[in-house]
Amino acid sequence: RIKALDVDGKFSYSNVVPVKLTKSGGVQVWPNPFVNDIRISYTAAANTSLDVRVIDNAGRTVSQTNYSVSRGLNQLSVSGVQSLSPGVYIVRITDKNTNESYVQKLSK
């Protein structure tokens, strides 16, 4: 619940909404720093597809790949990143069935 306070002292409360605070234990991204490829370990609750994006510091998507994964542990490799300039990148993994996203910062 959030309390919004106006400049004249009036306030109101937002609706109560549940928030899920869990670690993304089913996702690991390595190596950090990366050189030729990025490895992803993803534990899926069901068969699904993943959208994996590598985003540069300016917010541009420099790599986007879709993967079909099976229920259980899946090992993925994002190739084609060896030509990227040195810097900090964000890897965003989105499960298309649950719409959950996992974000990890990596450097090159």
mmCIF file with all atom_site columns, N, CA and C in Angstrom, residues 20 22-29 42-43 50-51 53 90-95 98-104:
data_model
loop_
_atom_site.group_PDB
_atom_site.id
_atom_site.type_symbol
_atom_site.label_atom_id
_atom_site.label_alt_id
_atom_site.label_comp_id
_atom_site.label_asym_id
_atom_site.label_entity_id
_atom_site.label_seq_id
_atom_site.pdbx_PDB_ins_code
_atom_site.Cartn_x
_atom_site.Cartn_y
_atom_site.Cartn_z
_atom_site.occupancy
_atom_site.B_iso_or_equiv
_atom_site.pdbx_formal_charge
_atom_site.auth_seq_id
_atom_site.auth_comp_id
_atom_site.auth_asym_id
_atom_site.auth_atom_id
_atom_site.pdbx_PDB_model_num
ATOM 1  N N  . LYS A 1 20  ? 5.138  -10.252 -4.851  1.00 0.00 ? 20  LYS A N  1
ATOM 2  C CA . LYS A 1 20  ? 5.892  -11.491 -4.722  1.00 0.00 ? 20  LYS A CA 1
ATOM 3  C C  . LYS A 1 20  ? 7.374  -11.152 -4.725  1.00 0.00 ? 20  LYS A C  1
ATOM 4  N N  . THR A 1 22  ? 10.641 -12.929 -4.486  1.00 0.00 ? 22  THR A N  1
ATOM 5  C CA . THR A 1 22  ? 11.404 -14.167 -4.474  1.00 0.00 ? 22  THR A CA 1
ATOM 6  C C  . THR A 1 22  ? 12.642 -13.991 -5.325  1.00 0.00 ? 22  THR A C  1
ATOM 7  N N  . LYS A 1 23  ? 13.640 -14.773 -5.018  1.00 0.00 ? 23  LYS A N  1
ATOM 8  C CA . LYS A 1 23  ? 14.836 -14.774 -5.845  1.00 0.00 ? 23  LYS A CA 1
ATOM 9  C C  . LYS A 1 23  ? 14.577 -15.604 -7.073  1.00 0.00 ? 23  LYS A C  1
ATOM 10 N N  . SER A 1 24  ? 15.257 -15.273 -8.156  1.00 0.00 ? 24  SER A N  1
ATOM 11 C CA . SER A 1 24  ? 15.101 -16.033 -9.389  1.00 0.00 ? 24  SER A CA 1
ATOM 12 C C  . SER A 1 24  ? 16.052 -17.226 -9.351  1.00 0.00 ? 24  SER A C  1
ATOM 13 N N  . GLY A 1 25  ? 15.789 -18.164 -8.441  1.00 0.00 ? 25  GLY A N  1
ATOM 14 C CA . GLY A 1 25  ? 16.648 -19.315 -8.249  1.00 0.00 ? 25  GLY A CA 1
ATOM 15 C C  . GLY A 1 25  ? 16.673 -20.239 -9.444  1.00 0.00 ? 25  GLY A C  1
ATOM 16 N N  . GLY A 1 26  ? 15.664 -20.169 -10.310 1.00 0.00 ? 26  GLY A N  1
ATOM 17 C CA . GLY A 1 26  ? 15.608 -21.044 -11.463 1.00 0.00 ? 26  GLY A CA 1
ATOM 18 C C  . GLY A 1 26  ? 16.353 -20.512 -12.667 1.00 0.00 ? 26  GLY A C  1
ATOM 19 N N  . VAL A 1 27  ? 17.059 -19.384 -12.521 1.00 0.00 ? 27  VAL A N  1
ATOM 20 C CA . VAL A 1 27  ? 17.769 -18.780 -13.654 1.00 0.00 ? 27  VAL A CA 1
ATOM 21 C C  . VAL A 1 27  ? 19.198 -18.449 -13.227 1.00 0.00 ? 27  VAL A C  1
ATOM 22 N N  . GLN A 1 28  ? 20.147 -18.867 -14.058 1.00 0.00 ? 28  GLN A N  1
ATOM 23 C CA . GLN A 1 28  ? 21.542 -18.466 -13.867 1.00 0.00 ? 28  GLN A CA 1
ATOM 24 C C  . GLN A 1 28  ? 22.094 -18.026 -15.215 1.00 0.00 ? 28  GLN A C  1
ATOM 25 N N  . VAL A 1 29  ? 22.849 -16.932 -15.199 1.00 0.00 ? 29  VAL A N  1
ATOM 26 C CA . VAL A 1 29  ? 23.457 -16.399 -16.423 1.00 0.00 ? 29  VAL A CA 1
ATOM 27 C C  . VAL A 1 29  ? 24.950 -16.244 -16.156 1.00 0.00 ? 29  VAL A C  1
ATOM 28 N N  . TYR A 1 42  ? 18.099 -22.439 -17.123 1.00 0.00 ? 42  TYR A N  1
ATOM 29 C CA . TYR A 1 42  ? 16.721 -22.035 -16.824 1.00 0.00 ? 42  TYR A CA 1
ATOM 30 C C  . TYR A 1 42  ? 15.909 -23.257 -16.414 1.00 0.00 ? 42  TYR A C  1
ATOM 31 N N  . THR A 1 43  ? 15.282 -23.196 -15.261 1.00 0.00 ? 43  THR A N  1
ATOM 32 C CA . THR A 1 43  ? 14.405 -24.266 -14.801 1.00 0.00 ? 43  THR A CA 1
ATOM 33 C C  . THR A 1 43  ? 12.967 -23.841 -15.067 1.00 0.00 ? 43  THR A C  1
ATOM 34 N N  . LEU A 1 50  ? 10.991 -18.905 -24.406 1.00 0.00 ? 50  LEU A N  1
ATOM 35 C CA . LEU A 1 50  ? 11.676 -17.790 -23.762 1.00 0.00 ? 50  LEU A CA 1
ATOM 36 C C  . LEU A 1 50  ? 12.110 -16.781 -24.800 1.00 0.00 ? 50  LEU A C  1
ATOM 37 N N  . ASP A 1 51  ? 11.995 -15.516 -24.448 1.00 0.00 ? 51  ASP A N  1
ATOM 38 C CA . ASP A 1 51  ? 12.532 -14.427 -25.244 1.00 0.00 ? 51  ASP A CA 1
ATOM 39 C C  . ASP A 1 51  ? 13.768 -13.939 -24.510 1.00 0.00 ? 51  ASP A C  1
ATOM 40 N N  . ARG A 1 53  ? 16.899 -11.348 -24.600 1.00 0.00 ? 53  ARG A N  1
ATOM 41 C CA . ARG A 1 53  ? 17.409 -10.120 -25.217 1.00 0.00 ? 53  ARG A CA 1
ATOM 42 C C  . ARG A 1 53  ? 18.687 -9.674  -24.519 1.00 0.00 ? 53  ARG A C  1
ATOM 43 N N  . ILE A 1 90  ? 22.745 -5.784  -20.426 1.00 0.00 ? 90  ILE A N  1
ATOM 44 C CA . ILE A 1 90  ? 21.667 -6.379  -19.635 1.00 0.00 ? 90  ILE A CA 1
ATOM 45 C C  . ILE A 1 90  ? 21.105 -7.545  -20.425 1.00 0.00 ? 90  ILE A C  1
ATOM 46 N N  . VAL A 1 91  ? 20.965 -8.687  -19.757 1.00 0.00 ? 91  VAL A N  1
ATOM 47 C CA . VAL A 1 91  ? 20.323 -9.847  -20.356 1.00 0.00 ? 91  VAL A CA 1
ATOM 48 C C  . VAL A 1 91  ? 18.939 -9.949  -19.732 1.00 0.00 ? 91  VAL A C  1
ATOM 49 N N  . ARG A 1 92  ? 17.906 -9.865  -20.572 1.00 0.00 ? 92  ARG A N  1
ATOM 50 C CA . ARG A 1 92  ? 16.514 -9.959  -20.101 1.00 0.00 ? 92  ARG A CA 1
ATOM 51 C C  . ARG A 1 92  ? 15.908 -11.239 -20.666 1.00 0.00 ? 92  ARG A C  1
ATOM 52 N N  . ILE A 1 93  ? 15.465 -12.106 -19.763 1.00 0.00 ? 93  ILE A N  1
ATOM 53 C CA . ILE A 1 93  ? 14.860 -13.379 -20.132 1.00 0.00 ? 93  ILE A CA 1
ATOM 54 C C  . ILE A 1 93  ? 13.394 -13.314 -19.739 1.00 0.00 ? 93  ILE A C  1
ATOM 55 N N  . THR A 1 94  ? 12.498 -13.489 -20.716 1.00 0.00 ? 94  THR A N  1
ATOM 56 C CA . THR A 1 94  ? 11.063 -13.426 -20.463 1.00 0.00 ? 94  THR A CA 1
ATOM 57 C C  . THR A 1 94  ? 10.426 -14.756 -20.812 1.00 0.00 ? 94  THR A C  1
ATOM 58 N N  . ASP A 1 95  ? 9.739  -15.342 -19.829 1.00 0.00 ? 95  ASP A N  1
ATOM 59 C CA . ASP A 1 95  ? 8.972  -16.568 -20.039 1.00 0.00 ? 95  ASP A CA 1
ATOM 60 C C  . ASP A 1 95  ? 7.644  -16.150 -20.662 1.00 0.00 ? 95  ASP A C  1
ATOM 61 N N  . THR A 1 98  ? 4.297  -17.369 -18.573 1.00 0.00 ? 98  THR A N  1
ATOM 62 C CA . THR A 1 98  ? 3.996  -16.721 -17.292 1.00 0.00 ? 98  THR A CA 1
ATOM 63 C C  . THR A 1 98  ? 4.214  -15.215 -17.328 1.00 0.00 ? 98  THR A C  1
ATOM 64 N N  . ASN A 1 99  ? 4.856  -14.707 -18.364 1.00 0.00 ? 99  ASN A N  1
ATOM 65 C CA . ASN A 1 99  ? 5.194  -13.283 -18.497 1.00 0.00 ? 99  ASN A CA 1
ATOM 66 C C  . ASN A 1 99  ? 6.178  -12.799 -17.436 1.00 0.00 ? 99  ASN A C  1
ATOM 67 N N  . GLU A 1 100 ? 6.852  -13.720 -16.749 1.00 0.00 ? 100 GLU A N  1
ATOM 68 C CA . GLU A 1 100 ? 7.866  -13.332 -15.772 1.00 0.00 ? 100 GLU A CA 1
ATOM 69 C C  . GLU A 1 100 ? 9.157  -12.987 -16.503 1.00 0.00 ? 100 GLU A C  1
ATOM 70 N N  . SER A 1 101 ? 9.836  -11.949 -16.025 1.00 0.00 ? 101 SER A N  1
ATOM 71 C CA . SER A 1 101 ? 11.101 -11.535 -16.605 1.00 0.00 ? 101 SER A CA 1
ATOM 72 C C  . SER A 1 101 ? 12.202 -11.618 -15.569 1.00 0.00 ? 101 SER A C  1
ATOM 73 N N  . TYR A 1 102 ? 13.376 -11.991 -16.032 1.00 0.00 ? 102 TYR A N  1
ATOM 74 C CA . TYR A 1 102 ? 14.566 -12.057 -15.198 1.00 0.00 ? 102 TYR A CA 1
ATOM 75 C C  . TYR A 1 102 ? 15.614 -11.176 -15.855 1.00 0.00 ? 102 TYR A C  1
ATOM 76 N N  . VAL A 1 103 ? 16.280 -10.373 -15.055 1.00 0.00 ? 103 VAL A N  1
ATOM 77 C CA . VAL A 1 103 ? 17.252 -9.425  -15.591 1.00 0.00 ? 103 VAL A CA 1
ATOM 78 C C  . VAL A 1 103 ? 18.595 -9.652  -14.911 1.00 0.00 ? 103 VAL A C  1
ATOM 79 N N  . GLN A 1 104 ? 19.654 -9.674  -15.709 1.00 0.00 ? 104 GLN A N  1
ATOM 80 C CA . GLN A 1 104 ? 21.000 -9.856  -15.177 1.00 0.00 ? 104 GLN A CA 1
ATOM 81 C C  . GLN A 1 104 ? 21.943 -8.916  -15.911 1.00 0.00 ? 104 GLN A C  1
#
